[in-house]
Coordinates of C-alpha atoms in Angstrom, one line a residue:
M1 CA 0.0 0.0 0.0
I2 CA 1.4 3.5 -0.8
D3 CA 0.3 6.9 0.2
Y4 CA -0.5 10.1 -1.9
N5 CA 3.1 11.5 -1.6
V6 CA 4.6 8.3 -3.1
A7 CA 2.0 8.3 -5.9
L8 CA 2.8 11.9 -6.7
A9 CA 6.5 11.2 -6.7
K10 CA 5.8 8.2 -9.2
V11 CA 4.0 10.5 -11.5
N12 CA 6.6 13.3 -11.3
E13 CA 9.4 10.7 -12.1
H14 CA 7.3 9.6 -15.1
L15 CA 6.7 13.2 -16.3
G16 CA 10.4 14.0 -15.7
K17 CA 11.2 11.6 -18.6
S18 CA 9.6 13.8 -21.2
E19 CA 11.5 15.9 -23.5
M20 CA 9.3 18.9 -22.5
A21 CA 8.6 20.1 -18.9
L22 CA 5.4 18.7 -17.7
Q23 CA 3.6 19.5 -14.4
V24 CA 0.7 17.9 -12.4
T25 CA -2.3 20.2 -12.5
S26 CA -4.8 18.3 -10.5
C27 CA -5.4 15.0 -8.8
D28 CA -8.8 13.0 -8.2
E29 CA -8.9 10.2 -5.5
F30 CA -10.8 6.8 -6.1
P31 CA -10.7 3.9 -4.0
V32 CA -8.3 2.1 -6.4
G33 CA -5.8 5.1 -6.3
W34 CA -5.1 8.6 -7.4
L35 CA -5.7 10.1 -11.0
F36 CA -3.4 12.8 -12.0
Y37 CA -3.8 15.3 -14.7
Y38 CA -1.0 17.1 -16.2
Q39 CA 0.1 19.8 -18.6
T40 CA 3.0 21.6 -20.1
K41 CA 4.9 23.9 -17.7
E42 CA 5.0 26.5 -20.5
Y43 CA 1.4 26.5 -21.0
L44 CA 0.6 26.8 -17.2
E45 CA 3.1 29.8 -17.0
T46 CA 2.1 31.7 -20.3
G47 CA -1.3 30.5 -21.2
D48 CA 0.0 30.4 -24.9
P49 CA -2.4 27.9 -26.5
S50 CA 0.4 26.7 -28.9
S51 CA 2.1 25.2 -25.8
L52 CA -1.1 23.2 -24.8
L53 CA -0.7 19.4 -24.9
A54 CA -3.8 17.7 -26.6
G55 CA -4.6 14.1 -26.2
N56 CA -2.7 13.4 -22.9
G57 CA -4.5 10.9 -20.8
P58 CA -4.3 11.2 -17.0
M59 CA -2.2 8.8 -15.0
L60 CA -3.7 6.4 -12.5
I61 CA -1.4 5.2 -9.6
D62 CA -2.8 2.0 -8.0
R63 CA -2.8 2.7 -4.2
E64 CA -2.2 -1.0 -3.4
T65 CA 0.6 -1.9 -6.0
G66 CA 2.0 1.5 -6.9
D67 CA 1.5 0.7 -10.5
L68 CA 1.1 3.5 -13.1
L69 CA -1.6 3.3 -15.8
I70 CA -2.0 5.9 -18.4
L71 CA -5.6 6.3 -19.4
V72 CA -6.9 7.1 -22.8
T73 CA -8.8 10.4 -23.6
Y74 CA -11.3 8.8 -25.8
R75 CA -13.2 6.9 -23.2
P76 CA -14.8 8.1 -20.0
V77 CA -12.3 8.1 -17.0
E78 CA -14.7 6.6 -14.6
V79 CA -15.5 3.5 -17.1
Q80 CA -11.7 3.0 -17.3
I81 CA -11.2 3.1 -13.6
E82 CA -14.1 0.7 -13.1
E83 CA -12.7 -1.7 -15.5
Y84 CA -9.2 -1.5 -14.1
A85 CA -10.6 -2.1 -10.6
R86 CA -12.4 -5.1 -11.6
R87 CA -9.4 -6.6 -13.4
R88 CA -7.3 -5.9 -10.2
G89 CA -10.0 -7.1 -7.7
H90 CA -10.3 -3.7 -6.1
A91 CA -13.6 -2.4 -4.6
I92 CA -15.4 -0.3 -7.1
G93 CA -16.6 3.3 -6.5
G94 CA -15.4 6.7 -6.6

């Protein structure tokens, strides 16, 4: 079992591997774990739409295993989390 700070560190480590500076913008908590949204640091600092990421799916960190899963943007987040929870045997809800 991991806590929020470990989950955030895992996300930041993953984002740090990108060629562009990325930053967490928000986080939602679900029974299965935490869902982190992110954007380019340049867009967050300047608001310049040309710096905006498009199609970047949020990252789910499993609270039991610490596994990182990148969700897709073309399906509802809640559906993907429920499917993941069922596959992993987690309680479903959110």
